[in-house]
Short mmCIF file of C-alpha atoms in Angstrom, two decimals:
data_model
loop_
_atom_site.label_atom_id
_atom_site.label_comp_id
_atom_site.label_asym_id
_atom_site.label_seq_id
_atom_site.Cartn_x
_atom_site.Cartn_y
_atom_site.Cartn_z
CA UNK A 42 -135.84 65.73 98.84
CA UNK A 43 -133.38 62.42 97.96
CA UNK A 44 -131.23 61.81 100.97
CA UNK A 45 -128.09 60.51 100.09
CA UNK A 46 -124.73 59.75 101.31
CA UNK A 47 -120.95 61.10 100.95
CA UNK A 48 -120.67 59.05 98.16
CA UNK A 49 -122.89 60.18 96.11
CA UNK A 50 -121.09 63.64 96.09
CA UNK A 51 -118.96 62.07 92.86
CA UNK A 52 -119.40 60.90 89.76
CA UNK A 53 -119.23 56.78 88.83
CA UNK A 54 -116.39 56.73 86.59
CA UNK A 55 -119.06 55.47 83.44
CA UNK A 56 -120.05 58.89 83.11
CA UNK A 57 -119.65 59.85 79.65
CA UNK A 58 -121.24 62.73 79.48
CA UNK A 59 -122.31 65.85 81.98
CA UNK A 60 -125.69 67.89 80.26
CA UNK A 61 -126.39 70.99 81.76
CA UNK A 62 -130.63 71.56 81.78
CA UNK A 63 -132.18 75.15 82.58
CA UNK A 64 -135.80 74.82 84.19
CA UNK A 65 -137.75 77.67 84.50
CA UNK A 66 -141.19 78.77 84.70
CA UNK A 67 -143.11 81.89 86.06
CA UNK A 68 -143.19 82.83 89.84
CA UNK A 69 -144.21 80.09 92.25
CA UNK A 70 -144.91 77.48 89.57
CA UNK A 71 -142.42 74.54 91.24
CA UNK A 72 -139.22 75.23 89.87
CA UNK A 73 -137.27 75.07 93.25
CA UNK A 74 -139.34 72.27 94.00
CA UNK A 75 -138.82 69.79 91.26
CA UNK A 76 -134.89 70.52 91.32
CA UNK A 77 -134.80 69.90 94.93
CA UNK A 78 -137.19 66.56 94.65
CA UNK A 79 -134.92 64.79 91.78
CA UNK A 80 -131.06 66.14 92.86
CA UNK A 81 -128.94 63.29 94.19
CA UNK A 82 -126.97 66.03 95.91
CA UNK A 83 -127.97 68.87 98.33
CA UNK A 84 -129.22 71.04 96.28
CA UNK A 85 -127.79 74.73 96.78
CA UNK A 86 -130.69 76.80 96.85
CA UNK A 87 -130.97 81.07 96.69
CA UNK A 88 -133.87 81.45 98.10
CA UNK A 89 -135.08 85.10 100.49
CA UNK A 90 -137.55 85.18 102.82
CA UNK A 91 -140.57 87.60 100.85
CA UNK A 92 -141.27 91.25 102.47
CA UNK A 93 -143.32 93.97 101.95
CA UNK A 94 -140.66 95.54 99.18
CA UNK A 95 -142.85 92.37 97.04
CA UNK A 96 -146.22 93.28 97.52
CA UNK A 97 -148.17 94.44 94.53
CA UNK A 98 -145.03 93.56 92.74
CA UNK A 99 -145.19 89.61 92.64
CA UNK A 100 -148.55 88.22 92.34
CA UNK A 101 -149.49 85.42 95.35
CA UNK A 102 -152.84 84.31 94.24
CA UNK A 103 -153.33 80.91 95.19
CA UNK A 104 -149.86 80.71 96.92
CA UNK A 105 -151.27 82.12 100.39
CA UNK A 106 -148.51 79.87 101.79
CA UNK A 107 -145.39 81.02 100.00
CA UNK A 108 -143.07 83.08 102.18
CA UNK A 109 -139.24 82.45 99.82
CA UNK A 110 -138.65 83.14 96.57
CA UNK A 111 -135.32 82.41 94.51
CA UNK A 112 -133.28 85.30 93.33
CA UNK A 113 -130.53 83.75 91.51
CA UNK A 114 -130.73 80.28 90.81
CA UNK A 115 -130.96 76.47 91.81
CA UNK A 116 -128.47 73.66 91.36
CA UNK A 117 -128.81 69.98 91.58
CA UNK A 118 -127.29 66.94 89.60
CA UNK A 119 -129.17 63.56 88.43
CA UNK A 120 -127.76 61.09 86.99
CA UNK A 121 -129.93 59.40 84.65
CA UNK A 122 -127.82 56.19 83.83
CA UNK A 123 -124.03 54.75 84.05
CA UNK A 124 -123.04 57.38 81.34
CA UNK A 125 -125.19 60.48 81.46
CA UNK A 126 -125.38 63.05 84.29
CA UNK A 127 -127.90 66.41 84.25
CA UNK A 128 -126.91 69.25 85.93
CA UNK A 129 -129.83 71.53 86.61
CA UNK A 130 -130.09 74.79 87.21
CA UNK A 131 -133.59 76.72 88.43
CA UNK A 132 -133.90 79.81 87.52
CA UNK A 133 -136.15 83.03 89.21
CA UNK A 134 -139.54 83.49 87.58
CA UNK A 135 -140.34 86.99 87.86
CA UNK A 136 -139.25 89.34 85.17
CA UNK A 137 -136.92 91.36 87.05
CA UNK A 138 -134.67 88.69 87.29
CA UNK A 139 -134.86 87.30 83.79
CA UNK A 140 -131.31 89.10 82.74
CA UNK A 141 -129.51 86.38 84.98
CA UNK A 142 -131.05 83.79 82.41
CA UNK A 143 -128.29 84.95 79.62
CA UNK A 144 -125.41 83.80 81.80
CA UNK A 145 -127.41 80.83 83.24
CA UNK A 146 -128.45 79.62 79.37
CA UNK A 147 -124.81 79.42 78.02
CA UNK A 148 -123.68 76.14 77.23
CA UNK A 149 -127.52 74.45 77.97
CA UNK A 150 -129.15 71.58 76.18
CA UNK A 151 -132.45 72.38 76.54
CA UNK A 152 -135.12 73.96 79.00
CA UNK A 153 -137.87 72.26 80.97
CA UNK A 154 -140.37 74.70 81.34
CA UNK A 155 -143.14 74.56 84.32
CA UNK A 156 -146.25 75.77 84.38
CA UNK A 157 -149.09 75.66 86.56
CA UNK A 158 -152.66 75.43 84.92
CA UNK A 159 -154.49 77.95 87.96
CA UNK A 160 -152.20 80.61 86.32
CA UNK A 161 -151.61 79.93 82.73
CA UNK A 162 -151.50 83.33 81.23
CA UNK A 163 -148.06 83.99 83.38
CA UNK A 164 -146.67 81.37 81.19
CA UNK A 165 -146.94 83.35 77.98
CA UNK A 166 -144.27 85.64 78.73
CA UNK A 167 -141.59 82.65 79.94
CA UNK A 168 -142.12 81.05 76.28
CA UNK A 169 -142.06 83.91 74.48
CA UNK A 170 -138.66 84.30 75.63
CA UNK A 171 -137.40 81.05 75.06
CA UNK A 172 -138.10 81.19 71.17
CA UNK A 173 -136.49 84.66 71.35
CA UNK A 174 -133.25 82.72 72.52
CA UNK A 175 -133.38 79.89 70.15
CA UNK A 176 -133.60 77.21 73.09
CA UNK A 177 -135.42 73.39 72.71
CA UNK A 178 -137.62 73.19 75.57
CA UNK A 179 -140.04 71.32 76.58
CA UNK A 180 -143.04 71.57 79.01
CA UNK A 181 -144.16 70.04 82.88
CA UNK A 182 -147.51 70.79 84.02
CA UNK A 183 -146.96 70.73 87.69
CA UNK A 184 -150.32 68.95 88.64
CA UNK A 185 -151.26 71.18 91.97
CA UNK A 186 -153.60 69.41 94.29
CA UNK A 187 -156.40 71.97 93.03
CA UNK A 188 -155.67 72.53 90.14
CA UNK A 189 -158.19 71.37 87.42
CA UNK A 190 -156.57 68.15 85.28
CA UNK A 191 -156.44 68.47 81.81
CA UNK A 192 -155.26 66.19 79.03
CA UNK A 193 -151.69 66.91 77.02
CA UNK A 194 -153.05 67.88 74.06
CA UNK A 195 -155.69 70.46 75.38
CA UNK A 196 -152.70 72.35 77.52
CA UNK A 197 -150.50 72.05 73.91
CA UNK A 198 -153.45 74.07 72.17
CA UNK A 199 -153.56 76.27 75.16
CA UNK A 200 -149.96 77.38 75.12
CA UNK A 201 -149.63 77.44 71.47
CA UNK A 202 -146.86 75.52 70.78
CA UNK A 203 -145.52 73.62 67.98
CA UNK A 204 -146.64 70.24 67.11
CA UNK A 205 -142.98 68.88 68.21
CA UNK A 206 -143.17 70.46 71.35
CA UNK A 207 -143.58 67.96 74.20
CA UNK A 208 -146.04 68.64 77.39
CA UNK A 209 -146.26 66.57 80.12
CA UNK A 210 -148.20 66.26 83.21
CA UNK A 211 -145.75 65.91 86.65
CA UNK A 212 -145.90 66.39 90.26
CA UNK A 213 -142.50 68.21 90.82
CA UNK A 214 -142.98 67.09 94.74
CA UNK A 215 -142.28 63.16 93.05
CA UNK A 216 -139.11 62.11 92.48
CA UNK A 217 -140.07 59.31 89.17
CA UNK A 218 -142.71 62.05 88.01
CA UNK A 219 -140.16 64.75 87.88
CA UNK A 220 -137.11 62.65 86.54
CA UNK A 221 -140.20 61.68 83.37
CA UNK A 222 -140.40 64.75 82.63
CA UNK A 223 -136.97 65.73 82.70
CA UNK A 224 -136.24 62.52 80.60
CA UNK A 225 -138.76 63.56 77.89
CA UNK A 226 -137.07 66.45 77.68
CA UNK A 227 -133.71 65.34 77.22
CA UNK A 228 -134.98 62.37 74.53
CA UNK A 229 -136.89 65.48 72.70
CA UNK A 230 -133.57 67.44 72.17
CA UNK A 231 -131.05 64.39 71.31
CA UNK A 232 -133.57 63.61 68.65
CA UNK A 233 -133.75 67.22 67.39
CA UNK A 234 -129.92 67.24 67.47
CA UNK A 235 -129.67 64.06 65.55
CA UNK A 236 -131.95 65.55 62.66
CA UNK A 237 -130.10 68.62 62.33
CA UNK A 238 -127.14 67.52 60.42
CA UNK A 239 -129.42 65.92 57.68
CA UNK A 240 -132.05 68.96 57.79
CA UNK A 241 -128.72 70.85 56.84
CA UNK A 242 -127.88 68.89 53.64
#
């Protein structure tokens, strides 16, 4: 995580504008991870320690070394020059808590969406309901240690996305490697946004 000062609680007074991003993913895929590894601030974290109520309910394979799990969200800020400031917000990944995503998706830009290649298939759902809510998102591999490598375009045919739909590969443990992605994300919406208007005429 960024260590960082007093200070760096505020804002500069150059910020312009204040973007709120959602990233999400499926259970144990990075989320908390990423926020925590780019946030200029403490981040303020929900996270339980796992009991038994969990077993057979969420899925640990290949995460013998997970013992939290978030149950309602993560917050951290970045801000990505003099004028422009994220404000990010993890959500859960298991199912059960998907109804807090309603409250936590009002007022977002877009949605970085993580996914870990050892576990694909638990992505499916997570996309699914994006493009049932309408949201721009784009997608962060979180490279694993063993996880197998695979190029951009391969994982865009996997997931079955549209051609605009940006995938990256990250390591949400690096600061520069998560702040890409979350820039690629934020360049792939203001575009989007600046088409609309003439897509409407």
């Amino acid at each position: 995580m960024v260590s960082v000062g007093s200070a760096d609680r505020y804002l500069p007074d150059t910020v312009q504008q204040a973007v709120k991003i959602l990233v999400v993913g499926a259970f144990g895929v990075g989320k908390t991870t990423l926020v925590g590894s780019v946030s200029e601030i403490e981040p303020l974290r929900t996270e339980e320690v796992m009991t038994q109520a969990s077993v057979g309910v969420d899925v640990l394979a290949g995460m013998s070394t997970k013992t939290t799990t978030t149950v309602a969200m993560d917050f951290g800020r970045i801000t990505l020059n003099s004028r422009l400031v994220l404000y990010l917000f993890g959500t859960p990944g298991q199912r059960r808590f998907w109804d807090l995503w309603e409250g936590l998706a009002e007022g977002a830009l877009g949605v970085l969406v993580i996914v870990d290649t050892r576990r694909l298939e638990d992505s499916f759902d997570v996309l699914e309901q994006l493009e049932l809510r309408g949201l721009p998102f784009a997608v962060a591999v979180n490279q694993f240690p063993d996880s197998e490598r695979y190029e951009p375009d391969e994982l865009h045919d996997a997931l079955d996305l549209l051609p605009e739909t940006p995938v990256m590969v990250c390591d949400a443990r690096d600061h520069a490697s998560s702040v890409d992605a979350l820039i690629s994300l934020v360049e792939y919406v203001s575009v989007g946004s600046a088409r609309t208007p003439e897509t409407a005429s």
